[in-house]
Coordinates of C-alpha atoms in Angstrom, one line a residue:
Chain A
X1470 CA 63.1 -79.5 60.0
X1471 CA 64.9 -82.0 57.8
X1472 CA 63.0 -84.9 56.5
X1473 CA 63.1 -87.7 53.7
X1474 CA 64.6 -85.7 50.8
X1475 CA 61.9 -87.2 48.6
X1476 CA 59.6 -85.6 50.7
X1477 CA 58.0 -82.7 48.7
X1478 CA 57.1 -80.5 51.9
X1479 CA 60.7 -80.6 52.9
X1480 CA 61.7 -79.9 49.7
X1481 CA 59.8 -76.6 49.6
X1482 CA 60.7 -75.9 52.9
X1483 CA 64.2 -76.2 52.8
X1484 CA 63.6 -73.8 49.3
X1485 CA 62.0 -71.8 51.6
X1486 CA 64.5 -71.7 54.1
X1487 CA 67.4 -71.0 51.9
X1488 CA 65.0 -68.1 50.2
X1489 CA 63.8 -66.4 53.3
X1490 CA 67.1 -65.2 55.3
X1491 CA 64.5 -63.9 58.3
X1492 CA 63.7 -67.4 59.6
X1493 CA 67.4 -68.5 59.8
X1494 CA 67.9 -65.7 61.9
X1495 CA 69.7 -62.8 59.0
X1496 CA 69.2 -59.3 58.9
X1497 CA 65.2 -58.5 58.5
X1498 CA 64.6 -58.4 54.3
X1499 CA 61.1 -57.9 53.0
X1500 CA 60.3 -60.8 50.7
X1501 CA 60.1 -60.8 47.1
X1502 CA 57.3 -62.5 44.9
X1503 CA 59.5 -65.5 44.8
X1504 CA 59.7 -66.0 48.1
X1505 CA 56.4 -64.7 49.4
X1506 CA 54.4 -67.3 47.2
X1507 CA 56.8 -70.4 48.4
X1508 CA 56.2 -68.9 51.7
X1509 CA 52.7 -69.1 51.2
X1510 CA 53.0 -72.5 49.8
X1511 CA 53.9 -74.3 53.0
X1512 CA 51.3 -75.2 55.4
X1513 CA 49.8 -72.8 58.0
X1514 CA 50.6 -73.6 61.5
X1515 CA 48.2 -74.3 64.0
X1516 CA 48.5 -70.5 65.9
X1517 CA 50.0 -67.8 64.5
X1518 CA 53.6 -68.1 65.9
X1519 CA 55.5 -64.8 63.9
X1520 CA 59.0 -63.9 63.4
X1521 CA 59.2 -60.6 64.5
X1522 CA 62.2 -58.4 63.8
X1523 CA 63.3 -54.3 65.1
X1524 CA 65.6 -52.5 63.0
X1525 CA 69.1 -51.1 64.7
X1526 CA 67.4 -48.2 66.3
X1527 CA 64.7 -49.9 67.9
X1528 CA 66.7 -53.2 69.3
X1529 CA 68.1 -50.7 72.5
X1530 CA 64.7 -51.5 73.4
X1531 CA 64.0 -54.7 72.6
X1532 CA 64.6 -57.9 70.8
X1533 CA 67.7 -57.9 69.1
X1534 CA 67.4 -61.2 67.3
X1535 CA 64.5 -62.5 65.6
X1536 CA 61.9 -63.0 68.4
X1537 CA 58.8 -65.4 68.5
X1538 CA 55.5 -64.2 68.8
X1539 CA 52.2 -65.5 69.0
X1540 CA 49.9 -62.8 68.0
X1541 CA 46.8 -62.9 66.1
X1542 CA 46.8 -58.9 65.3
X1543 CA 49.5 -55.9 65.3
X1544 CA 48.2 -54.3 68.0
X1545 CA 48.4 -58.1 70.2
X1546 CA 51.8 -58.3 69.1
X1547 CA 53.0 -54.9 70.3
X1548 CA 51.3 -55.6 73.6
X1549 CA 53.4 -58.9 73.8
X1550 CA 56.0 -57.1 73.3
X1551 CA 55.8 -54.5 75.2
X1552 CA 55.0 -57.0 78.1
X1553 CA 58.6 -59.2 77.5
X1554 CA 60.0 -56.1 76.9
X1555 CA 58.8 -52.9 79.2
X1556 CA 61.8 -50.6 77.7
X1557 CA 59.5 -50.9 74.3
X1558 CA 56.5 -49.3 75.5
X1559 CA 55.3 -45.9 74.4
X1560 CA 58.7 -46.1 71.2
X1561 CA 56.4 -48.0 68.7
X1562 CA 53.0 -46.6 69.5
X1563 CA 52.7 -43.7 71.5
X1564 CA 50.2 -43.5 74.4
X1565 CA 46.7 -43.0 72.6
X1566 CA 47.6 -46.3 70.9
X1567 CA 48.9 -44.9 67.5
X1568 CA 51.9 -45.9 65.6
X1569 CA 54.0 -43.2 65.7
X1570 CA 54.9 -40.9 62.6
X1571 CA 57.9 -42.5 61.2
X1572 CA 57.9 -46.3 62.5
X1573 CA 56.6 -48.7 59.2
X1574 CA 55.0 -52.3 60.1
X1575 CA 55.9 -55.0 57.2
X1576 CA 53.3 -57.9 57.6
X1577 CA 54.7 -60.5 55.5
X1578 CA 56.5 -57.5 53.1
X1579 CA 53.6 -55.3 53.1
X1580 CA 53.6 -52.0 54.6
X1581 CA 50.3 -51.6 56.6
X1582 CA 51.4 -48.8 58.7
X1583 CA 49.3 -45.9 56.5
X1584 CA 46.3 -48.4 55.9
X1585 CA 45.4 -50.8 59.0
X1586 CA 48.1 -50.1 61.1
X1587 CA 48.1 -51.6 64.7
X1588 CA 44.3 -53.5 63.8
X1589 CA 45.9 -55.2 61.0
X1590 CA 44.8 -59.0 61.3
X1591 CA 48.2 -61.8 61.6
X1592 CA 45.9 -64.3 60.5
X1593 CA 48.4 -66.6 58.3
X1594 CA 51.3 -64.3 58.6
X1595 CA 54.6 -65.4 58.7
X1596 CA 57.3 -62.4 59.4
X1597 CA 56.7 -59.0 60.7
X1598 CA 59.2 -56.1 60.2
X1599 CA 59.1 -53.3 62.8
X1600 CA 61.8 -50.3 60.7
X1601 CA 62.2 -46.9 60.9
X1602 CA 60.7 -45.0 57.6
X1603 CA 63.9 -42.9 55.5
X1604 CA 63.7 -39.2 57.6
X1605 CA 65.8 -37.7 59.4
X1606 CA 69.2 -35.3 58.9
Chain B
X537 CA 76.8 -39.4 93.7
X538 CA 79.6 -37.7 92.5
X539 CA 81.5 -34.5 94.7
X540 CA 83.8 -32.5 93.5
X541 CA 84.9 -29.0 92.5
X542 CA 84.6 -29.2 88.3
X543 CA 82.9 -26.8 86.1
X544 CA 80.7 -28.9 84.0
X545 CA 78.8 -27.2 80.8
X546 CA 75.6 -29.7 79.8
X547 CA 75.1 -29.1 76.3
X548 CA 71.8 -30.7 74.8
X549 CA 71.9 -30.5 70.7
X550 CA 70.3 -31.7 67.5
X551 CA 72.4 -34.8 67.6
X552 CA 73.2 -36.1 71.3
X553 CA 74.5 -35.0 74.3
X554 CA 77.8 -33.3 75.2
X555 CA 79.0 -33.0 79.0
X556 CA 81.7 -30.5 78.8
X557 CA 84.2 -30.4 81.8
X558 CA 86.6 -26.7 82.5
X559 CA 89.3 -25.9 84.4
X560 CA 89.2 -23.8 87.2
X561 CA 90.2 -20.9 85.5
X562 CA 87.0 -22.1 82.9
X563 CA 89.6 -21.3 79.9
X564 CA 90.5 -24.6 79.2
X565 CA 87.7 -27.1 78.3
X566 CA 87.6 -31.6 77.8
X567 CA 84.6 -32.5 75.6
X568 CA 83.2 -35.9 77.0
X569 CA 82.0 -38.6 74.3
X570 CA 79.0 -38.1 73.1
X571 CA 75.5 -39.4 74.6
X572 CA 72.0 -40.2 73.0
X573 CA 73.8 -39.6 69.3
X574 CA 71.6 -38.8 66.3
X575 CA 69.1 -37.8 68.8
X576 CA 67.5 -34.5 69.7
X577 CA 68.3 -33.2 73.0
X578 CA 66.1 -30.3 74.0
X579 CA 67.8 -29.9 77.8
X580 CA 70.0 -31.0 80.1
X581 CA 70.2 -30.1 83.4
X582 CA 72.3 -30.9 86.6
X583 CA 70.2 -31.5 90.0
X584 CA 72.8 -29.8 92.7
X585 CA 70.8 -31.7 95.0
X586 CA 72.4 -34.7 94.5
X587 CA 75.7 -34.0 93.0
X588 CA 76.4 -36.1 89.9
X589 CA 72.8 -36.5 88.6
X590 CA 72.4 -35.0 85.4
X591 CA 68.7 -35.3 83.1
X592 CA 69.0 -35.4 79.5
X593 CA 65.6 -35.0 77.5
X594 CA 65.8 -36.7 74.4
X595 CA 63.1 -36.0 71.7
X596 CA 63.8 -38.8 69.1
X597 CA 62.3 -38.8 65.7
X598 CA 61.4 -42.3 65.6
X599 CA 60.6 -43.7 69.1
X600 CA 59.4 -40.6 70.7
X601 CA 60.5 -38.6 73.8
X602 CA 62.8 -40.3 76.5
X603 CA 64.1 -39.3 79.7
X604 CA 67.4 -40.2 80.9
X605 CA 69.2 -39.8 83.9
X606 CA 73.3 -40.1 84.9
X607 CA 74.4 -40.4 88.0
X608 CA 78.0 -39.3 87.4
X609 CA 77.8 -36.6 85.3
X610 CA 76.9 -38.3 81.9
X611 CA 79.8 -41.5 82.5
X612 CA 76.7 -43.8 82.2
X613 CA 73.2 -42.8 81.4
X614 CA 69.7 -45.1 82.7
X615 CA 66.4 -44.0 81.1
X616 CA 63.7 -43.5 83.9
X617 CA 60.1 -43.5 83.3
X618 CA 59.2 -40.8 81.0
X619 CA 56.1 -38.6 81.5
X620 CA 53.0 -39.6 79.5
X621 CA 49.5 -38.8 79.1
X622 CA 47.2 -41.2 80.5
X623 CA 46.6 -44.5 78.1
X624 CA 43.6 -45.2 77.4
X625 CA 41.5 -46.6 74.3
X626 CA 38.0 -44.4 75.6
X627 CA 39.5 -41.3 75.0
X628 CA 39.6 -40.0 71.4
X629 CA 43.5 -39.0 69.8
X630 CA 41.8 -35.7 68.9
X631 CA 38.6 -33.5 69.2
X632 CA 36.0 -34.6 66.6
X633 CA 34.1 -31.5 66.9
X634 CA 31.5 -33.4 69.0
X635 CA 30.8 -31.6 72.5
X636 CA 29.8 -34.8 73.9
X637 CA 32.8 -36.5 72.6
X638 CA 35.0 -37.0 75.9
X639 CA 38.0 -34.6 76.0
X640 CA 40.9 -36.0 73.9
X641 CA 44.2 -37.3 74.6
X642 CA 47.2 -35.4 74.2
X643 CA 50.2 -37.9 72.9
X644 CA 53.4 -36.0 74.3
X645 CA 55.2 -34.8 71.4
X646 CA 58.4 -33.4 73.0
X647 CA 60.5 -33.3 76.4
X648 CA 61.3 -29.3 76.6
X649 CA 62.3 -28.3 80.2
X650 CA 63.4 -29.9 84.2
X651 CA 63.4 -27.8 86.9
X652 CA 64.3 -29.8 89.9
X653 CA 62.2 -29.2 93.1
X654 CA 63.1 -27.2 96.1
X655 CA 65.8 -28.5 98.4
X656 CA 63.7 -29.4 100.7
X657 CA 61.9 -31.4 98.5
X658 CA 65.1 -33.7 97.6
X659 CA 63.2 -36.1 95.1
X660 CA 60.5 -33.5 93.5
X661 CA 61.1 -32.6 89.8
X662 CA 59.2 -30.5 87.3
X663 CA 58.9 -30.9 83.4
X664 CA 57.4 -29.3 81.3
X665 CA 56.3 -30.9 77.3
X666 CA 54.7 -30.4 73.9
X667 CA 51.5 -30.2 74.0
X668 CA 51.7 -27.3 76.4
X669 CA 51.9 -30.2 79.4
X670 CA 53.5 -30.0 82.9
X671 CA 54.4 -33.2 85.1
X672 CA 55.5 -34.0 88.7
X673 CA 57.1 -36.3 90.8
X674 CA 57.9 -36.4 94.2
X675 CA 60.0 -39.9 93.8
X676 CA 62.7 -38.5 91.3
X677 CA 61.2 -39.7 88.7
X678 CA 59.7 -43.4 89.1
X679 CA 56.3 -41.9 88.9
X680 CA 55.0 -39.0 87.7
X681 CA 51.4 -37.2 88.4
X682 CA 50.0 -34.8 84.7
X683 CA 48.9 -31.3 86.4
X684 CA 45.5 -31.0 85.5
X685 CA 45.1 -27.3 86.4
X686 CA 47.0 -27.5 82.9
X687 CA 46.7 -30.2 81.5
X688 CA 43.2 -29.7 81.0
X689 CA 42.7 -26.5 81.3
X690 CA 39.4 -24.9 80.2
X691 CA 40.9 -22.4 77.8
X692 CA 43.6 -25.0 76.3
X693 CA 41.7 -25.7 73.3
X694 CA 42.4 -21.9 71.9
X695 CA 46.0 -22.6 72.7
X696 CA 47.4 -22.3 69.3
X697 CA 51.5 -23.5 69.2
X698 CA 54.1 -21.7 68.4
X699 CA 56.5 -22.2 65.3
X700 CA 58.9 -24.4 67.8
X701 CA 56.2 -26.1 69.0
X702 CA 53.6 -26.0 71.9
X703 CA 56.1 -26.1 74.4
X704 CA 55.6 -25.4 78.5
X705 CA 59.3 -24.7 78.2
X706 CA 59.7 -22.5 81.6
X707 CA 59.2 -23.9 85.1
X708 CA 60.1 -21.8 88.2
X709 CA 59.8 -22.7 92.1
X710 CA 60.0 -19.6 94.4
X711 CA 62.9 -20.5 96.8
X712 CA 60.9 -18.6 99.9
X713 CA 57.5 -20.7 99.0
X714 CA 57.6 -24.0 97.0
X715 CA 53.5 -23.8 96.8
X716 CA 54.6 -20.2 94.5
X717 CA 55.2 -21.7 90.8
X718 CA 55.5 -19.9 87.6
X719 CA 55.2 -21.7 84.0
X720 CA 55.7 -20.3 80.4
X721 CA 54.3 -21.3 77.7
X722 CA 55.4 -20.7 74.1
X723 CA 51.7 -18.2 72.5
X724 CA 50.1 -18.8 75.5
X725 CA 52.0 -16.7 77.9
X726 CA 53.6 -17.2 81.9
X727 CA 51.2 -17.8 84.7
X728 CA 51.6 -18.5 88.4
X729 CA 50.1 -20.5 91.0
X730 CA 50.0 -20.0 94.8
X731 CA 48.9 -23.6 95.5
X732 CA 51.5 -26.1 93.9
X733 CA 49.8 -25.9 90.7
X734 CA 46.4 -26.7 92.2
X735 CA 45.2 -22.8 90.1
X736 CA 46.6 -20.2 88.0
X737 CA 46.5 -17.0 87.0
X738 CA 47.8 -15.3 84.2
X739 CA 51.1 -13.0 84.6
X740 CA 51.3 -11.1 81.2
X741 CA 50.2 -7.8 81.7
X742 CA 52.1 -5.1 80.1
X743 CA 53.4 -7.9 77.5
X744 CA 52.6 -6.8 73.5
X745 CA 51.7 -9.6 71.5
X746 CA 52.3 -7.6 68.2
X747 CA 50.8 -10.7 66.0
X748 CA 47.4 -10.7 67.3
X749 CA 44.2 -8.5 66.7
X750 CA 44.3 -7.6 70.4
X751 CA 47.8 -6.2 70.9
X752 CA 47.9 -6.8 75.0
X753 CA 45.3 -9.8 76.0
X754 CA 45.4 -11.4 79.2
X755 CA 46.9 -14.6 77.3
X756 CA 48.3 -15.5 74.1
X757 CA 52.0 -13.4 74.4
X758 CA 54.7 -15.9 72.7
X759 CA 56.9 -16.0 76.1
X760 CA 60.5 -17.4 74.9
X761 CA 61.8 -17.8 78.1
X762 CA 61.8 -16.5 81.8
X763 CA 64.6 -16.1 84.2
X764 CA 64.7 -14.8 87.7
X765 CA 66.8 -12.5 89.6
X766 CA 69.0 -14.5 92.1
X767 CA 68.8 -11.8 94.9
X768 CA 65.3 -10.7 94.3
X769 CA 62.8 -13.9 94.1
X770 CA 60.2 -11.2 92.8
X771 CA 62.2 -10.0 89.6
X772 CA 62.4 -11.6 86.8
X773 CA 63.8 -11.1 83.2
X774 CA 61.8 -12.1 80.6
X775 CA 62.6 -12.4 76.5
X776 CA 59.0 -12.6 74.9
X777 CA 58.5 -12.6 71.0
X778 CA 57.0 -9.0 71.7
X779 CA 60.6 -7.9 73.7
X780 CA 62.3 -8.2 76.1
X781 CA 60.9 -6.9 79.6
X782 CA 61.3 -7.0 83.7
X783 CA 58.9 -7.6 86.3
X784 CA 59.5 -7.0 89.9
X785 CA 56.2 -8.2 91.2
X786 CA 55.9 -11.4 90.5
X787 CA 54.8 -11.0 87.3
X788 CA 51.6 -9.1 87.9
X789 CA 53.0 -6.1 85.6
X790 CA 55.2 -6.2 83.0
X791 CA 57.8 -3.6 81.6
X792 CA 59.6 -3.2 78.5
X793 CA 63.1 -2.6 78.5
X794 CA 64.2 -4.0 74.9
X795 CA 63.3 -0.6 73.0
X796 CA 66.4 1.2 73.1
X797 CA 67.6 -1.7 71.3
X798 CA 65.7 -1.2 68.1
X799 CA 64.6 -4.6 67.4
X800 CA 64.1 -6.6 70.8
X801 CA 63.4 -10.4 69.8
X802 CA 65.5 -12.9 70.8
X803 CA 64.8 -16.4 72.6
X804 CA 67.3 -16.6 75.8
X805 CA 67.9 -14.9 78.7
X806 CA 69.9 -15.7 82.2
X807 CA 70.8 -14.1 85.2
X808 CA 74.0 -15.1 87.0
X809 CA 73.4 -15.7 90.9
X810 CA 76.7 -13.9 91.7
X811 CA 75.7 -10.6 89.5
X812 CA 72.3 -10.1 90.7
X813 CA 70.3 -7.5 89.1
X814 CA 71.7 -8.3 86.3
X815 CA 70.5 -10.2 82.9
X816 CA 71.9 -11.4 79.7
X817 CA 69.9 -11.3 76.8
X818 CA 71.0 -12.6 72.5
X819 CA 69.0 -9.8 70.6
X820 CA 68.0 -11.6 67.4
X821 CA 66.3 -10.3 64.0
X822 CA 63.0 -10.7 64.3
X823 CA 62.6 -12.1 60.6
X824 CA 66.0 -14.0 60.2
X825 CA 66.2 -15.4 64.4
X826 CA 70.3 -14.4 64.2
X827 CA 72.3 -11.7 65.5
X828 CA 71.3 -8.7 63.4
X829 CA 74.4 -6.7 63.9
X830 CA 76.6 -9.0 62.0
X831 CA 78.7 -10.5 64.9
X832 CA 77.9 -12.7 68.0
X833 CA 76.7 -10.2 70.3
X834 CA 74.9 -10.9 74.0
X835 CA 73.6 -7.4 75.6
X836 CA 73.8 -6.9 79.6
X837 CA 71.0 -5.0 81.1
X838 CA 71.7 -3.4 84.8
X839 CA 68.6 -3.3 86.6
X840 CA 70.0 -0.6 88.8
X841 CA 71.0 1.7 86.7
X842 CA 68.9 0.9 83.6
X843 CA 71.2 0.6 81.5
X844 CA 72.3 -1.8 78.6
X845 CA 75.9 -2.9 77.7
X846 CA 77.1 -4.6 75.0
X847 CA 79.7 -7.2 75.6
X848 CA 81.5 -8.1 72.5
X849 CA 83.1 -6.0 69.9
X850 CA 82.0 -6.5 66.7
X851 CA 85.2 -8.3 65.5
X852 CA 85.1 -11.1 68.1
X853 CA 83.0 -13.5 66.2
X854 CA 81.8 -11.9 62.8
X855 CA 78.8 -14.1 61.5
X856 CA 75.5 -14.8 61.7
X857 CA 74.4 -16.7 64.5
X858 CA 70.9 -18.2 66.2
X859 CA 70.9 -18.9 70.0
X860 CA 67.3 -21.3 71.4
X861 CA 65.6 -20.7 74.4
X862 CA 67.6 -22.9 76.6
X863 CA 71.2 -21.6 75.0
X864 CA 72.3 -19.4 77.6
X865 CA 73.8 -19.9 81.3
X866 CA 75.5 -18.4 83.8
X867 CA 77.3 -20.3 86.5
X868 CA 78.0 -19.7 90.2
X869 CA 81.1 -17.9 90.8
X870 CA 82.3 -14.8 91.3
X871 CA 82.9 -12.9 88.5
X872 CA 80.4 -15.1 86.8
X873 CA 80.6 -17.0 83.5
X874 CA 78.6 -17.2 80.8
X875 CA 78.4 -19.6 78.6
X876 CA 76.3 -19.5 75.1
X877 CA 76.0 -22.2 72.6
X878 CA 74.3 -21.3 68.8
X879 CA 72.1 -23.2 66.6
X880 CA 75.3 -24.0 64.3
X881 CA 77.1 -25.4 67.3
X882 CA 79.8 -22.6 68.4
X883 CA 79.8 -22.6 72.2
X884 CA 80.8 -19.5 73.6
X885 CA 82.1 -18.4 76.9
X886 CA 83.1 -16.0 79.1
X887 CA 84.8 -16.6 82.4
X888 CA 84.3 -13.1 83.4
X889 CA 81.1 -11.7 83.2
X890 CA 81.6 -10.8 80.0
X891 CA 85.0 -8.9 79.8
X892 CA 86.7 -11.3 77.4
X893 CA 85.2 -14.6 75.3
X894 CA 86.8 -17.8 73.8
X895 CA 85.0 -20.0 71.8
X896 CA 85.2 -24.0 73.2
X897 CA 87.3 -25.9 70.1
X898 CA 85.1 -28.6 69.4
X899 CA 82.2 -27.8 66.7
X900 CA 78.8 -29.3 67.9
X901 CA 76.2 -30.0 66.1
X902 CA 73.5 -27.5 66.5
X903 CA 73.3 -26.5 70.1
X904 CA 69.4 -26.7 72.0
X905 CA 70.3 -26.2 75.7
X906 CA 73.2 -25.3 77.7
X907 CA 73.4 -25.5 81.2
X908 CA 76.6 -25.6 84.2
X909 CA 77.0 -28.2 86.9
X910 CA 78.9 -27.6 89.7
X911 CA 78.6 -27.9 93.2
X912 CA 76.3 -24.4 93.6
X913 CA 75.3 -24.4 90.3
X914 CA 71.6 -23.3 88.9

């Protein structure tokens, strides 16, 4: 949103908006120091409304822009998900609930997919990054 | 639906999907695009019940297994509802060694095997997955019901996989009986049922299982794969880790034929409907899993006369070559064809029961499945 110029909060918003290709709608980038603490800098909002993004292989199945979510943990944001977008259910987590093997969850840069995984709290995220770990041949 | 007269080989492999149209004279052969690229395709299979629909089962590494269906031979490809385990967050992911802990839930790992239903059951289909799990539907595949009887079976827990995984990778419907099912299971062994799946029993005797203490228990045997004999609904072939044998008794007993061949392992076998009686096996090493001799090689065995053939000469295709489980098939006609495709993506075929082979001219990536469409095709 484009205010007063003098206006500090726009200021660091527009800095964050040039800085953080995900929220103008570019290909998902995990955030750098930089970023991340102007990021942090700028006021919470009221829920946690995320930017959720699928690499190549998994937009067949779902969103294949950024997508808003309001989700307050992984595992509430893969069932909204899942729920807008049926074709998505079982390819993130598989039946018992898990993530499977090789899919990596970036909350706000930061892989949690070998530590929290899907009970990972969104509480003042911003961006979430659903990719495919390097495997294959 | 799509009728009409083509040849169609189905080729599932490490990197998509291949439908493969022939000639009449099956010499000359169009490789279609490519489907499900990047992905592995453990089988494809043609329903002859309704002409044009082809299954793909599509293992991906990422998002998991998938099943696809085309309606006109592989042009455009839909993905149906794909057979799961039952979600639920009460049931522990895995056995905690706790006896009161509530039996866990087996995540399907991989899509191995479709067998579609009777005819007279136009919209039942069969499959058969990794963990050692079978599925139905009687809607073609909008729904489908987990068979219990093996899903949780009593004994599964000591069902150990094998190295390709713990696959229920052989489904058979007797064509007299529909109730009459047979499975096989990779180190668990083939059982049948008399009740549409409702009990089995275990159809391995006579079967060595050379790896374990006990070198002929009631289960256990690493069954490969199982064919049956298109004239005689009570034969069937069957390549096991431990050989290659026949049964003609609905399974009850076992007999080994592989020992005049030396070294007896392999993973495919077929039996072409217009032959019957007969059965084509791809002897393997047993250490290396490619043909031994040197040369792509497939052996004939006569179960009339007893006898086994050889149908290549050695300078046909010099090399060193692995064929999977589901990498042999026979089609329909008279003399039939068989086609084989390897695990470093030669497909070869014969249109004459094995008198002379081409190779197709197209190099696929490494070949899972092959299968034929046509309009009596099995």
């Amino acid at each position: 949103m484009v205010g007063d110029r003098g206006d500090p909060f726009v200021h660091l918003s527009l800095y964050g908006l040039l800085l953080i290709p995900g929220r103008i709608g570019g290909p998902a980038v995990s955030m750098t120091k930089g970023e991340k603490e102007a990021w942090s800098a700028s006021p919470a909002p009221a829920s946690y409304m995320l930017n959720v993004h699928l690499d190549s292989w998994l937009r067949e199945f779902g969103p294949r822009g950024s997508e808003r979510v309001d989700a307050d943990s992984v595992e509430h944001l893969l069932d909204v998900l899942e729920e807008r977008y049926p074709r998505l259910r079982f390819k993130i987590r598989d039946e018992t609930g898990h993530l499977r093997r090789y899919v990596r969850v970036f909350v706000d840069g930061d892989d949690v997919s070998g530590t929290t995984g899907a009970a990972t709290s969104l509480r003042g995220a911003r961006t979430i990054d659903i990719l495919h770990s390097i495997a294959g041949g | 639906m799509v009728s009409d007269s083509k040849l169609r080989i189905l080729v599932g492999t490490r990197k998509g999907t291949y439908i493969v149209e022939g000639d009449a004279r099956r010499t000359r052969w169009k490789v279609g695009p490519v489907a499900h690229q990047g992905n592995e395709v453990y089988h494809v299979v043609a329903d002859s019940r309704h002409p044009g629909d082809v299954y793909a089962l599509v293992n991906s590494w990422l998002y998991g297994p998938v099943l696809y269906r085309s309606r006109d031979y592989g042009k455009k490809w839909n993905e149906i509802g794909t057979p799961l385990m039952a979600s639920t967050k009460t049931r522990p992911p895995k056995f905690d060694g706790n006896p009161d802990t509530p039996a866990p839930v087996y995540p399907v790992a991989n899509l191995w095997h479709l067998e579609p239903g009777p005819p007279a059951e136009p919209k039942t289909l069969y499959l058969g997955a990794d963990p050692h799990l079978l599925f139905r539907t009687t809607d073609l595949g909008s729904s489908w019901e987990p068979i219990p009887s093996i899903n949780e079976h009593p004994a599964r827990k000591g069902w150990a996989p094998g190295a390709g995984g713990a696959c229920l990778h052989t489904i058979l419907v007797d064509p007299r009986d529909s109730r009459r099912l047979y499975v096989g299971m990779s180190a668990v062994g083939t059982f049948r049922s008399e009740d549409g799946g409702a009990t089995w029993k275990p159809t391995n005797k006579g079967v060595e299982a050379p790896f374990l203490p006990n070198k002929f228990p009631e289960t256990g045997q690493c069954v490969h794969h199982v064919t049956a004999d298109a004239a005689d609904p009570d034969t069937f072939y069957r390549q096991d880790h431990g050989g290659m044998y026949v049964s003609h008794d609905r399974m009850d007993q076992w007999v080994r034929i592989g020992k005049p061949l030396g070294d007896d392992f392999g993973f495919a076998v077929a039996s072409p409907r217009a032959a019957p009686g007969r059965a084509y096996f791809v002897r393997l090493d047993g250490q290396a899993r490619v043909t031994g001799e040197g040369h792509f090689q497939v052996h004939e065995w006569n179960d009339k006369t007893r006898k086994w053939r050889k149908l290549l000469s050695p300078t046909a295709f010099p090399g060193h070559f692995g064929v999977q489980r589901e990498g042999i098939a026979t089609d329909d006609r008279n003399p039939p064809g068989i086609y084989v495709g390897t695990t470093t993506g030669q497909l070869f075929v014969s249109p004459n029961a094995g008198k002379t082979w081409h190779q197709v001219p197209f190099q696929f990536p490494g070949i899972h499945s092959v299968s034929v469409a046509n309009p009596a095709s099995r």
